[in-house]
Amino acid sequence: MVRLDYDGRKLLINHTPIVTDEGKKIGMASVMQDITELEVISEELTAVQKLNRELDTIIESSHDGIVVTDRSGVIRHFNQAFSRMTGVPAHEAIGRQEEELERRGIISQAVSKLVVEKKKRVSVIQHVANGSVLLSTGTPILDDETGEILQIVMNCRDLSQLNQVKAELEEAKQLSERYHSELEVLRAQQMAIEGVVAESEEMRNILQMCMRIAPVDTSILILGESGVGKGVLAKLIHQRSDRARGPFISINCGAIPGNLLESELFGYAPGAFTGAQQKGKPGLIELADGGTLFLDEIGELPLDLQVKLLTVLQEKLVTRIGDVKERAVDFRLVAATNANLLERVQAGTFREDLYYRINVVPIEVPPLRKRKEDLFPMIRYFLGKFNAKHHVDKRISYESLELMQAYAWPGNVRELENIIERLVVTTVAPVIDVQHLPKMMLDGQAPSVAFPVERRQEAGQADEKTVYSTASVPATPAQEKERLLSLYEKYQSTRKVAKILGVHQSTVVRRLNKYGIRKKNDA
């Protein structure tokens, strides 16, 4: 047999010898066969087999289950992923109808049957006997000429794994939220350690501002009434700044006579004046070198000292009284005042250039009466602080808290702190009640909650607004009952009424009981 290429054709030649009866070769018969087409078919078959192997490899590598059936729903092929999802081995499924798996309870629904009925792509949720949940999509493969279904290819995705990933993601999210919550608690605890209590939006915004500007080495002016906590904020800014390792020097400009204030601030040389120390003394400005200088009530600084302070701020040099030597100083200035410095500038009692020098970043702290949300947290903070300090365990009644809330607190946080410590050390009973409160809280004030007395129109809707004035507004029992009934009929919830009034829910409940107002099942 000989293979021969002739003129582009492939020939197969068979040579057969012709032999006589005596065994003598007398010739040869040759049969030639054109196998050109057979060679082409063979090459195509080899290519198809290679393509099938590659396709099988791709199907088997898929993480999703893949099932192929004919038009009758008989399973012709499926990959290992589908076997893993359903627990069905190949020998139990190949050659059987998908509906048989449904009848045996292995799968809840045959997808191929639905595809044949609807003649289009179909997606269903399949529940598997082993507990898996699959999203199966059947896609028909149509004959190009007749449009009849030839095969059905199903793609199956394991939703139970997706649900597990989703659950793990949700767990991670909850864990993150818990860590965030714990971080907020730790931050709040740190604030409490530093003497800062902030529940109101105003104070939270102020604290955020302090945190942002603390690392920035610029002058800060803290404004607010006496006792609102300006000094506490100044310490907080220092502690969160790059100068935290340096000294924090504080002086109240209004508490020291003018003739002594200069020597306290700038220091003096030996023998500068009668009574001066022989070795001289550095001033507070020098002592603040590398740290923070806090000038409280800077509005009380005399004009002549304002000039000297401005020079120090501009040149970073300080000269002691009676000395000619200049000393370099590097400090951050935080000033505070309860006065309107701009009015004093206009009146000529405060230098305009100094005002703009110290008023780089102004922070205005609202009085306690304008941030009632901070009152109860502060009471808890100071009560815990002084219980620990004096080794007692005092509590405060709700009625006392109501009166404290109605009180105007003209001395702000400083007054609150002093009163709480006084109550802790002077009250014999374990519970601080109304009769233990200072007389000024009781005089001319009815022990009733503050009620909405003003309405405002915003965006076309009426909104109840609780108004706290500098003086408590007593309400008669009839007025109190009328207002309470009006609010409760509107909101049908003691919690909502308590939130609007800014009091504890139990206070509203007691008032309703007092006036015989029947409560509904509220939340």
Coordinates of C-alpha atoms in Angstrom, one line a residue:
M1 CA 0.0 0.0 0.0
V2 CA 1.4 3.4 -1.0
R3 CA 0.2 6.9 -0.3
L4 CA 0.8 9.4 -3.1
D5 CA 0.3 13.1 -3.6
Y6 CA -0.5 13.8 -7.2
D7 CA -1.5 17.2 -8.6
G8 CA -2.9 18.3 -5.2
R9 CA -4.8 15.0 -4.7
K10 CA -4.1 12.3 -2.2
L11 CA -4.1 8.8 -3.6
L12 CA -4.0 5.5 -1.9
I13 CA -2.5 2.8 -4.2
N14 CA -2.8 -1.0 -3.5
H15 CA -0.4 -3.2 -5.5
T16 CA -1.3 -6.9 -5.7
P17 CA 0.9 -9.4 -7.5
I18 CA -0.6 -11.7 -10.2
V19 CA 0.7 -15.3 -9.6
T20 CA 0.2 -18.5 -11.7
D21 CA -0.9 -21.8 -10.3
E22 CA 2.7 -22.8 -10.3
G23 CA 3.6 -19.8 -8.1
K24 CA 5.2 -17.8 -10.8
K25 CA 4.7 -14.0 -10.8
I26 CA 3.5 -12.9 -14.1
G27 CA 2.4 -9.3 -13.3
M28 CA 0.9 -6.9 -10.8
A29 CA -2.6 -5.4 -10.4
S30 CA -2.7 -1.8 -9.0
V31 CA -5.8 -0.2 -7.5
M32 CA -5.8 3.5 -7.0
Q33 CA -8.2 5.2 -4.6
D34 CA -8.7 9.0 -4.2
I35 CA -8.7 9.7 -0.4
T36 CA -8.5 13.5 -0.6
E37 CA -11.9 14.0 0.9
L38 CA -11.3 11.4 3.6
E39 CA -8.2 13.2 4.7
V40 CA -10.0 16.4 5.0
I41 CA -12.8 14.7 7.0
S42 CA -10.2 13.1 9.3
E43 CA -8.5 16.4 10.0
E44 CA -11.8 18.0 10.7
L45 CA -12.7 15.1 13.1
T46 CA -9.4 15.6 14.9
A47 CA -10.0 19.3 15.3
V48 CA -13.5 18.6 16.6
Q49 CA -12.2 16.1 19.1
K50 CA -9.6 18.6 20.3
L51 CA -12.3 21.3 20.5
N52 CA -14.6 19.0 22.5
R53 CA -11.7 18.2 24.9
E54 CA -11.1 21.9 25.4
L55 CA -14.8 22.6 25.9
D56 CA -15.0 19.8 28.5
T57 CA -12.1 21.3 30.3
I58 CA -13.8 24.7 30.4
I59 CA -17.1 23.2 31.5
E60 CA -15.4 21.2 34.3
S61 CA -13.4 24.3 35.5
S62 CA -16.6 26.3 36.0
H63 CA -17.6 27.0 39.6
D64 CA -21.3 27.0 38.5
G65 CA -23.1 23.8 37.7
I66 CA -23.6 23.1 34.0
V67 CA -26.1 20.6 32.7
V68 CA -26.8 19.8 29.0
T69 CA -30.0 17.9 28.0
D70 CA -31.6 17.1 24.7
R71 CA -35.1 18.3 23.6
S72 CA -36.7 15.5 25.6
G73 CA -34.9 16.6 28.8
V74 CA -32.6 13.6 28.8
I75 CA -29.4 14.6 30.5
R76 CA -26.4 14.2 28.2
H77 CA -23.7 15.9 30.2
F78 CA -23.1 17.8 33.4
N79 CA -20.0 18.9 35.2
Q80 CA -18.5 18.0 38.6
A81 CA -19.8 21.3 40.1
F82 CA -23.4 20.2 39.5
S83 CA -22.6 16.8 41.0
R84 CA -21.1 18.6 44.0
M85 CA -24.1 20.8 44.5
T86 CA -26.7 18.1 44.2
G87 CA -24.8 15.0 45.4
V88 CA -25.7 13.1 42.2
P89 CA -22.9 11.1 40.6
A90 CA -22.7 11.0 36.8
H91 CA -23.7 7.3 36.4
E92 CA -27.0 8.0 38.1
A93 CA -28.0 11.0 35.9
I94 CA -26.5 10.6 32.4
G95 CA -29.1 9.2 30.1
R96 CA -32.0 9.9 32.4
Q97 CA -34.6 12.6 32.1
E98 CA -34.3 15.6 34.4
E99 CA -37.9 15.1 35.4
E100 CA -36.8 11.8 36.9
L101 CA -34.6 13.7 39.3
E102 CA -37.6 15.8 40.2
R103 CA -39.8 12.7 40.8
R104 CA -37.1 11.2 43.1
G105 CA -37.1 14.4 45.1
I106 CA -33.5 15.2 44.3
I107 CA -34.5 18.6 42.8
S108 CA -37.7 20.5 43.3
Q109 CA -38.3 21.4 39.6
A110 CA -37.2 20.3 36.2
V111 CA -35.9 23.3 34.3
S112 CA -35.7 21.6 30.9
K113 CA -39.5 20.9 30.9
L114 CA -40.2 24.6 31.5
V115 CA -37.9 25.6 28.7
V116 CA -39.6 23.3 26.2
E117 CA -43.0 24.6 27.2
K118 CA -42.1 28.3 27.0
K119 CA -39.4 27.9 24.2
K120 CA -37.3 30.6 25.8
R121 CA -34.8 31.1 28.6
V122 CA -36.2 30.3 32.0
S123 CA -34.8 30.9 35.5
V124 CA -36.1 29.1 38.6
I125 CA -35.0 28.6 42.2
Q126 CA -34.3 24.9 42.7
H127 CA -34.3 23.3 46.2
V128 CA -32.0 20.3 46.4
A129 CA -32.5 17.3 48.7
N130 CA -29.1 17.9 50.4
G131 CA -30.2 21.4 51.5
S132 CA -28.6 23.4 48.7
V133 CA -30.6 26.2 47.0
L134 CA -29.8 26.8 43.3
L135 CA -30.6 29.5 40.9
S136 CA -30.9 27.6 37.6
T137 CA -31.2 29.2 34.2
G138 CA -32.1 27.0 31.2
T139 CA -31.2 28.3 27.7
P140 CA -32.6 26.6 24.6
I141 CA -30.3 25.9 21.6
L142 CA -32.4 26.2 18.5
D143 CA -32.1 24.7 15.0
D144 CA -31.2 27.6 12.6
E145 CA -33.6 26.3 9.9
T146 CA -36.6 24.9 11.8
G147 CA -36.3 26.8 15.0
E148 CA -36.9 23.6 17.0
I149 CA -35.1 23.1 20.2
L150 CA -32.0 20.8 19.8
Q151 CA -30.5 21.0 23.3
I152 CA -31.0 22.8 26.6
V153 CA -28.0 24.2 28.5
M154 CA -28.6 24.9 32.2
N155 CA -26.4 27.1 34.4
C156 CA -26.8 26.5 38.1
R157 CA -25.5 28.8 40.8
D158 CA -25.4 27.8 44.5
L159 CA -27.3 30.5 46.4
S160 CA -26.6 28.8 49.7
Q161 CA -22.9 29.8 49.3
L162 CA -23.9 33.3 48.3
N163 CA -26.2 33.5 51.4
Q164 CA -23.3 32.3 53.6
V165 CA -21.1 35.0 52.1
K166 CA -23.8 37.5 52.6
A167 CA -24.3 36.4 56.2
E168 CA -20.5 36.6 56.8
L169 CA -20.5 40.1 55.3
E170 CA -23.4 41.1 57.5
E171 CA -21.6 39.7 60.5
A172 CA -18.5 41.6 59.5
K173 CA -20.6 44.8 59.1
Q174 CA -22.1 44.3 62.6
L175 CA -18.7 43.7 64.0
S176 CA -17.4 46.9 62.4
E177 CA -20.4 48.8 63.8
R178 CA -19.8 47.3 67.3
Y179 CA -16.1 48.3 67.1
H180 CA -17.2 51.8 66.0
S181 CA -19.7 51.9 68.9
E182 CA -17.0 50.8 71.3
L183 CA -14.6 53.4 69.9
E184 CA -17.3 56.1 70.4
V185 CA -17.7 54.9 74.0
L186 CA -14.0 55.0 74.5
R187 CA -13.9 58.5 73.1
A188 CA -16.8 59.5 75.3
Q189 CA -15.0 58.1 78.3
Q190 CA -11.8 59.9 77.3
M191 CA -13.8 63.1 77.1
A192 CA -15.3 62.4 80.5
I193 CA -11.8 62.0 81.9
E194 CA -10.9 65.3 80.5
G195 CA -14.0 66.9 82.0
V196 CA -15.8 67.3 78.7
V197 CA -19.4 66.2 78.5
A198 CA -21.2 66.7 75.2
E199 CA -24.6 65.3 74.2
S200 CA -26.1 68.4 72.5
E201 CA -25.4 68.9 68.8
E202 CA -23.9 72.4 69.6
M203 CA -21.3 71.0 71.9
R204 CA -20.5 68.0 69.6
N205 CA -19.8 70.4 66.8
I206 CA -17.6 72.5 69.1
L207 CA -15.6 69.4 70.2
Q208 CA -15.1 68.4 66.6
M209 CA -13.9 71.9 65.8
C210 CA -11.4 71.7 68.7
M211 CA -10.1 68.3 67.5
R212 CA -9.6 69.7 64.0
I213 CA -7.8 72.8 65.0
A214 CA -5.8 71.3 67.9
P215 CA -2.9 70.1 65.7
V216 CA -2.8 73.5 63.8
D217 CA -0.5 75.9 65.7
T218 CA -2.6 79.0 65.5
S219 CA -4.2 81.4 68.0
I220 CA -7.7 80.6 69.3
L221 CA -10.2 82.8 71.0
I222 CA -12.9 81.0 73.1
L223 CA -16.0 83.0 73.7
G224 CA -18.8 82.4 76.2
E225 CA -20.3 83.3 79.6
S226 CA -18.4 82.8 82.8
G227 CA -18.4 79.1 83.9
V228 CA -19.3 77.5 80.5
G229 CA -16.1 75.5 80.4
K230 CA -13.7 77.7 78.4
G231 CA -10.7 76.5 80.4
V232 CA -11.6 72.9 79.9
L233 CA -11.7 73.3 76.2
A234 CA -8.4 75.2 76.3
K235 CA -6.8 72.2 78.1
L236 CA -8.4 69.8 75.7
I237 CA -6.9 71.7 72.7
H238 CA -3.5 71.6 74.4
Q239 CA -3.7 67.9 75.1
R240 CA -4.6 67.1 71.5
S241 CA -1.9 69.4 70.0
D242 CA 1.7 68.8 69.1
R243 CA 2.6 70.8 72.2
A244 CA 1.0 68.3 74.5
R245 CA 4.4 67.4 76.0
G246 CA 5.0 71.1 76.8
P247 CA 3.6 73.1 79.6
F248 CA 0.1 74.4 79.9
I249 CA 0.3 77.8 81.6
S250 CA -3.0 79.4 82.6
I251 CA -3.7 82.9 84.1
N252 CA -6.9 84.8 84.7
C253 CA -6.3 88.3 83.6
G254 CA -9.3 89.6 85.5
A255 CA -8.3 88.0 88.9
I256 CA -4.9 89.8 89.3
P257 CA -4.5 93.5 89.9
G258 CA -3.0 95.4 86.9
N259 CA 0.2 96.4 88.8
L260 CA 1.0 92.7 89.5
L261 CA -0.3 91.3 86.3
E262 CA 2.7 92.7 84.3
S263 CA 5.3 91.0 86.5
E264 CA 3.3 87.8 86.4
L265 CA 3.2 87.8 82.6
F266 CA 6.6 89.2 81.7
G267 CA 8.7 88.4 84.8
Y268 CA 11.3 90.8 86.2
A269 CA 15.0 91.3 86.5
P270 CA 16.8 91.2 89.9
G271 CA 16.0 94.4 91.9
A272 CA 13.5 95.6 89.3
F273 CA 11.3 97.0 92.1
T274 CA 10.9 96.9 95.8
G275 CA 10.1 93.5 97.1
A276 CA 11.4 91.7 94.0
Q277 CA 13.3 88.5 94.4
Q278 CA 17.1 89.0 94.2
K279 CA 17.5 86.5 91.4
G280 CA 14.6 87.9 89.4
K281 CA 11.7 85.8 88.2
P282 CA 10.6 84.5 84.8
G283 CA 7.1 85.4 83.7
L284 CA 4.4 83.1 82.7
I285 CA 5.0 83.8 79.0
E286 CA 8.6 82.4 79.4
L287 CA 7.3 79.4 81.3
A288 CA 4.9 78.6 78.4
D289 CA 7.8 78.2 76.0
G290 CA 7.3 75.0 74.0
G291 CA 3.7 74.8 75.2
T292 CA 0.4 76.7 75.5
L293 CA -0.4 80.0 77.2
F294 CA -4.0 80.3 78.2
L295 CA -5.1 83.9 79.0
D296 CA -8.6 83.7 80.5
E297 CA -10.7 86.9 80.6
I298 CA -8.3 88.6 78.2
G299 CA -10.8 91.4 77.8
E300 CA -9.7 92.6 81.3
L301 CA -6.0 93.1 80.2
P302 CA -5.0 96.7 80.6
L303 CA -4.2 98.7 77.5
D304 CA -0.5 99.1 78.2
L305 CA -0.1 95.3 78.7
Q306 CA -2.1 94.7 75.5
V307 CA 0.7 96.6 73.6
K308 CA 3.4 94.5 75.2
L309 CA 1.5 91.2 74.6
L310 CA 1.0 92.2 70.9
T311 CA 4.8 92.8 70.6
V312 CA 5.5 89.4 72.1
L313 CA 3.0 87.7 69.7
Q314 CA 4.5 89.4 66.7
E315 CA 8.2 89.1 67.4
K316 CA 8.3 86.0 69.6
L317 CA 10.5 87.8 72.1
V318 CA 9.9 88.8 75.7
T319 CA 11.7 91.2 77.9
R320 CA 11.5 91.1 81.7
I321 CA 10.6 94.2 83.7
G322 CA 13.8 96.1 84.5
D323 CA 15.9 94.1 82.0
V324 CA 17.2 94.9 78.5
K325 CA 17.8 91.3 77.4
E326 CA 15.3 89.8 75.0
R327 CA 14.4 86.1 75.4
A328 CA 13.0 84.0 72.5
V329 CA 9.8 82.3 73.3
D330 CA 7.7 79.8 71.3
F331 CA 4.2 79.2 72.6
R332 CA 0.7 78.9 71.3
L333 CA -1.9 81.4 72.6
V334 CA -5.4 80.4 73.6
A335 CA -7.4 83.3 74.9
A336 CA -10.9 83.4 76.4
T337 CA -13.4 86.0 77.4
N338 CA -17.0 86.5 78.4
A339 CA -16.9 90.1 77.1
N340 CA -17.8 91.4 73.7
L341 CA -14.4 92.4 72.5
L342 CA -15.6 94.0 69.3
E343 CA -17.7 96.4 71.4
R344 CA -14.6 97.1 73.6
V345 CA -12.6 97.8 70.4
Q346 CA -15.2 100.3 69.3
A347 CA -15.2 101.8 72.8
G348 CA -11.4 102.1 72.7
T349 CA -10.7 99.8 75.7
F350 CA -9.3 97.0 73.7
R351 CA -6.7 97.3 70.9
E352 CA -8.0 96.4 67.4
D353 CA -4.7 95.0 66.2
L354 CA -4.5 92.7 69.2
Y355 CA -8.2 91.7 68.7
Y356 CA -7.5 90.5 65.2
R357 CA -4.2 88.9 66.2
I358 CA -5.9 86.6 68.8
N359 CA -9.2 86.1 66.9
V360 CA -7.8 83.8 64.3
V361 CA -10.1 80.9 65.1
P362 CA -13.1 81.9 67.3
I363 CA -15.0 79.3 69.2
E364 CA -18.3 80.3 70.9
V365 CA -19.5 78.1 73.7
P366 CA -23.3 78.4 74.4
P367 CA -24.5 78.8 78.0
L368 CA -25.9 75.7 79.8
R369 CA -29.5 77.0 79.6
K370 CA -29.3 76.8 75.8
R371 CA -28.0 73.3 75.7
K372 CA -30.3 71.4 78.0
E373 CA -29.4 68.0 76.4
D374 CA -26.0 68.3 78.3
L375 CA -27.6 69.0 81.7
F376 CA -28.4 65.4 82.8
P377 CA -25.2 63.9 81.4
M378 CA -23.2 66.5 83.3
I379 CA -25.2 65.8 86.5
R380 CA -24.4 62.1 86.1
Y381 CA -20.7 62.9 85.5
F382 CA -20.3 65.3 88.5
L383 CA -22.4 63.0 90.7
G384 CA -20.1 60.1 89.9
K385 CA -17.0 62.2 90.3
F386 CA -17.9 63.5 93.8
N387 CA -19.4 60.2 94.9
A388 CA -16.0 58.7 94.2
K389 CA -14.1 61.6 95.7
H390 CA -16.0 61.6 99.0
H391 CA -16.6 57.8 99.1
V392 CA -20.4 58.0 99.1
D393 CA -23.2 56.7 96.8
K394 CA -25.8 59.5 96.5
R395 CA -28.6 59.5 94.0
I396 CA -30.9 62.3 92.8
S397 CA -34.7 62.0 92.6
Y398 CA -36.6 62.7 89.4
E399 CA -38.4 65.6 91.0
S400 CA -35.1 67.2 91.8
L401 CA -33.9 66.7 88.3
E402 CA -37.1 68.4 87.0
L403 CA -36.3 71.5 89.1
M404 CA -32.7 71.4 88.0
Q405 CA -33.8 71.4 84.4
A406 CA -36.2 74.3 84.9
Y407 CA -33.4 76.3 86.6
A408 CA -31.6 78.9 84.5
W409 CA -28.1 78.1 85.7
P410 CA -26.7 81.7 85.5
G411 CA -23.3 80.3 86.7
N412 CA -23.4 77.6 84.0
V413 CA -21.2 74.5 84.4
R414 CA -19.1 75.9 87.2
E415 CA -22.3 76.5 89.2
L416 CA -23.6 73.0 88.4
E417 CA -20.4 71.4 89.5
N418 CA -20.3 73.4 92.8
I419 CA -24.0 72.6 93.6
I420 CA -23.6 68.9 92.9
E421 CA -20.6 68.7 95.2
R422 CA -22.4 70.7 97.9
L423 CA -25.4 68.3 97.7
V424 CA -23.2 65.2 97.8
V425 CA -21.4 66.3 101.0
T426 CA -24.3 68.0 102.8
T427 CA -27.2 65.6 102.1
V428 CA -27.5 62.9 104.8
A429 CA -30.1 60.8 103.0
P430 CA -29.0 58.5 100.2
V431 CA -31.3 60.3 97.8
I432 CA -31.0 64.0 97.0
D433 CA -34.6 65.2 97.0
V434 CA -36.4 68.5 96.4
Q435 CA -36.0 69.8 100.0
H436 CA -32.2 69.4 99.7
L437 CA -31.9 71.8 96.7
P438 CA -30.6 75.3 97.1
K439 CA -33.3 77.9 97.9
M440 CA -32.8 79.9 94.7
M441 CA -34.0 76.8 92.7
L442 CA -37.2 76.7 94.7
D443 CA -38.2 80.3 95.1
G444 CA -40.8 81.4 92.6
Q445 CA -40.6 78.2 90.5
A446 CA -43.3 75.6 90.2
P447 CA -42.0 72.0 90.1
S448 CA -43.5 71.4 86.7
V449 CA -42.1 70.5 83.3
A450 CA -41.4 73.1 80.7
F451 CA -44.1 73.1 78.0
P452 CA -44.1 74.2 74.4
V453 CA -45.3 77.8 74.4
E454 CA -44.2 78.9 70.9
R455 CA -44.9 77.6 67.4
R456 CA -42.9 78.2 64.3
Q457 CA -43.6 77.6 60.6
E458 CA -40.9 75.7 58.7
A459 CA -41.3 74.3 55.1
G460 CA -45.0 74.6 55.4
Q461 CA -45.3 72.4 58.5
A462 CA -46.0 73.4 62.1
D463 CA -43.3 72.3 64.5
E464 CA -43.5 72.2 68.3
K465 CA -40.5 74.1 69.9
T466 CA -39.6 74.0 73.5
V467 CA -38.5 77.4 74.7
Y468 CA -36.2 77.8 77.6
S469 CA -35.9 81.3 78.9
T470 CA -33.4 82.7 81.3
A471 CA -36.1 82.8 83.9
S472 CA -38.4 79.8 84.7
V473 CA -42.0 80.2 83.5
P474 CA -44.3 78.7 86.1
A475 CA -47.4 77.0 84.9
T476 CA -50.7 76.8 86.8
P477 CA -52.1 73.3 87.2
A478 CA -54.9 74.1 84.7
Q479 CA -52.4 75.3 82.1
E480 CA -50.1 72.3 82.7
K481 CA -53.0 69.9 82.3
E482 CA -54.2 71.6 79.1
R483 CA -50.8 71.5 77.5
L484 CA -50.1 68.0 78.5
L485 CA -53.4 66.7 77.3
S486 CA -52.9 68.6 74.0
L487 CA -49.5 67.0 73.4
Y488 CA -50.6 63.5 74.4
E489 CA -53.7 63.6 72.2
K490 CA -51.5 64.7 69.3
Y491 CA -48.6 62.1 69.6
Q492 CA -50.4 59.3 71.5
S493 CA -47.0 58.4 73.1
T494 CA -45.5 59.3 76.5
R495 CA -42.0 58.8 75.0
K496 CA -42.6 61.3 72.2
V497 CA -44.2 63.8 74.6
A498 CA -41.2 63.3 77.0
K499 CA -38.8 63.9 74.1
I500 CA -40.5 67.1 73.0
L501 CA -40.6 68.4 76.6
G502 CA -37.0 67.3 77.3
V503 CA -37.9 65.3 80.4
H504 CA -37.9 61.7 81.4
Q505 CA -40.8 59.5 80.3
S506 CA -41.7 58.7 83.9
T507 CA -42.3 62.4 84.5
V508 CA -44.9 62.5 81.8
V509 CA -46.5 59.3 83.1
R510 CA -46.8 60.7 86.6
R511 CA -48.3 63.9 85.3
L512 CA -50.9 62.0 83.3
N513 CA -51.8 60.0 86.4
K514 CA -51.9 63.1 88.5
Y515 CA -54.5 64.7 86.1
G516 CA -56.4 61.5 85.5
I517 CA -55.6 61.4 81.8
R518 CA -56.1 57.9 80.6
K519 CA -53.0 56.5 78.9
K520 CA -53.2 54.4 75.7
N521 CA -50.9 51.6 74.8
D522 CA -48.0 53.6 73.6
A523 CA -44.3 53.2 73.1

